[in-house]
Phi, psi and omega in degrees: 000130177244127180272088175289135177235157179204156180222160174253139178224148176293144179283121185267336180238147179294135182286133179268132181284122180228126179249011177055224181254006178286135184290118184296336182293343178291339188246012180294133178269144177292129181286139177296330183266016183299138181269359180292152179296137181287137177283153178301138182274130178287134179254156182216062179104185181230154178235134178246134179207165177234153180234140176204145177256128178265105185290327180292317181272352185051061183214147173273122182262117181245121179247113178276117188270293184200169173232149181233144171057044176289150178284152176281124181253346182260161178296338181282358179084021179217190178215165176240077192280152167210166185234134171252147185221135176236152167251093185291154010276356181283131181243357179284329178269107180221155179232162182213134178283174172288158176277134177252112186288134172047061185211117179266357177225061187287144171255112184273304180049056178236142185245137181228148182238126175255114176297121180198140177290140185305318183293344180272349186298330181293342180258005183246161174214150181267139178234113176258129175242123180260126183238156169256117183290138175224123186291333191251351181212188180296142180288138181276133176277123179278311181179187185214157174229128178241125178254103183282326183244103182290342180260024184299322184255329184198181177274006177071008177291335174237158180295126180242123181272135184233138169247130180226143172293139174272121181273126178301138185213149170253171180298331182291334185283352185284343176061059177267355182112184182225157176232138175252126175215158178245151176238137179216128181240132176250101185298321183295326179267350184060043186230132176241135179245121171257120179253113175281112186269299180193170174234161176216149176054042179294153177288130178292128181258341181259156179293342177287352180087018181224185177211166174240077193278147166217166184244131178245133184238129175250134168270120188247149172212122180051042177079008181246144175281127175262312182217158179223140175213157179217159179273182173286166180265134175253121188279138169049059178207146174254002180225062185288148174243125184250303187051052180239134184256139176240128185251131176244132172269106183230112178299149180304330181293340186251359189292337178273357182260350187245165175209172180240132172252122188245121184239125173269121187247156173251119181285136177231119184291331184259308184265208180273144173291139185247149177281126174275312180190165185224161169204163182230152172220139182159175181295337180256009177282175180250153172057230184297330178300320177285317182297321179298316179297314180295325178293322176301317181288329181286335181235073182298151178068012182236123179293126179249122188241136175214155166276140177233132175288138178276139176255162180284143176272108190283354181138202182282113176253148186299328184294340179256351184275317185282138180233157176145198183269160179285125184286118170053051171284169178296142178293147179295148180288133177247124182293000000 
């Protein structure tokens, strides 16, 4: 057991952006406003649902019927699908179907009601996210369906059944926003500093079209939380600036055993705080999350800064559920 400790300190100097020798063009994000022709969207099955407006309850009634021809995400050649649904732009009110084990053509037949005034429906859109459930790790996103025009088929006075192609999607395609942070490791001191610099284009979580974001960071080892720290809350903004540093004491012998899970949260004074988006960095992370970590180790004592796209938090994953100490890491070096 290694007792990793960490503290937060205000950032006294402006963080210098350093990308080392990694080619920045590898990490360019596609602009939403890009004028380039859109590539054909890959589909991965179909989703059937019905829409109806309940005038007495003043609610949009969404009945998720079934999915067809879903891709196999498991080694067994099948999937364990479920569907999450939002009525955007509000993301705090969400529903989720039951998980259907080992089924590529699941019949859900579940009904959900979103309270909304009829006249507001023209400004809202439905977002369906189809996931493959995994008991031991993060759930894989299969694809998504977005309904921009709720009145596409009828005035919703009667139940209207809709079939839509499921568009293949990665967590980056959900457009939850981005976070910029720097990593700096001092091997001689066994100290790593993560500086949360700012976020941009965060997903609005409130019906007002804004959020009250803060950043929560977990130090992880073998799927277990070791320590937790968070930044201050920035009120009513989708582009918060923090410039707050979090320090982790990590001996060089243990730096390959740990990772960081970074969650951008929306503070709610009355209800529960909600996750806006997440990202990871560490030796076992994917893509830029892994490259950023390796670049930090390759250039010690130098702050390395990158923008990271936020991914959707699919629900309770085992890697965030278990808490405790890291089992049997190497003991820290004692001089």
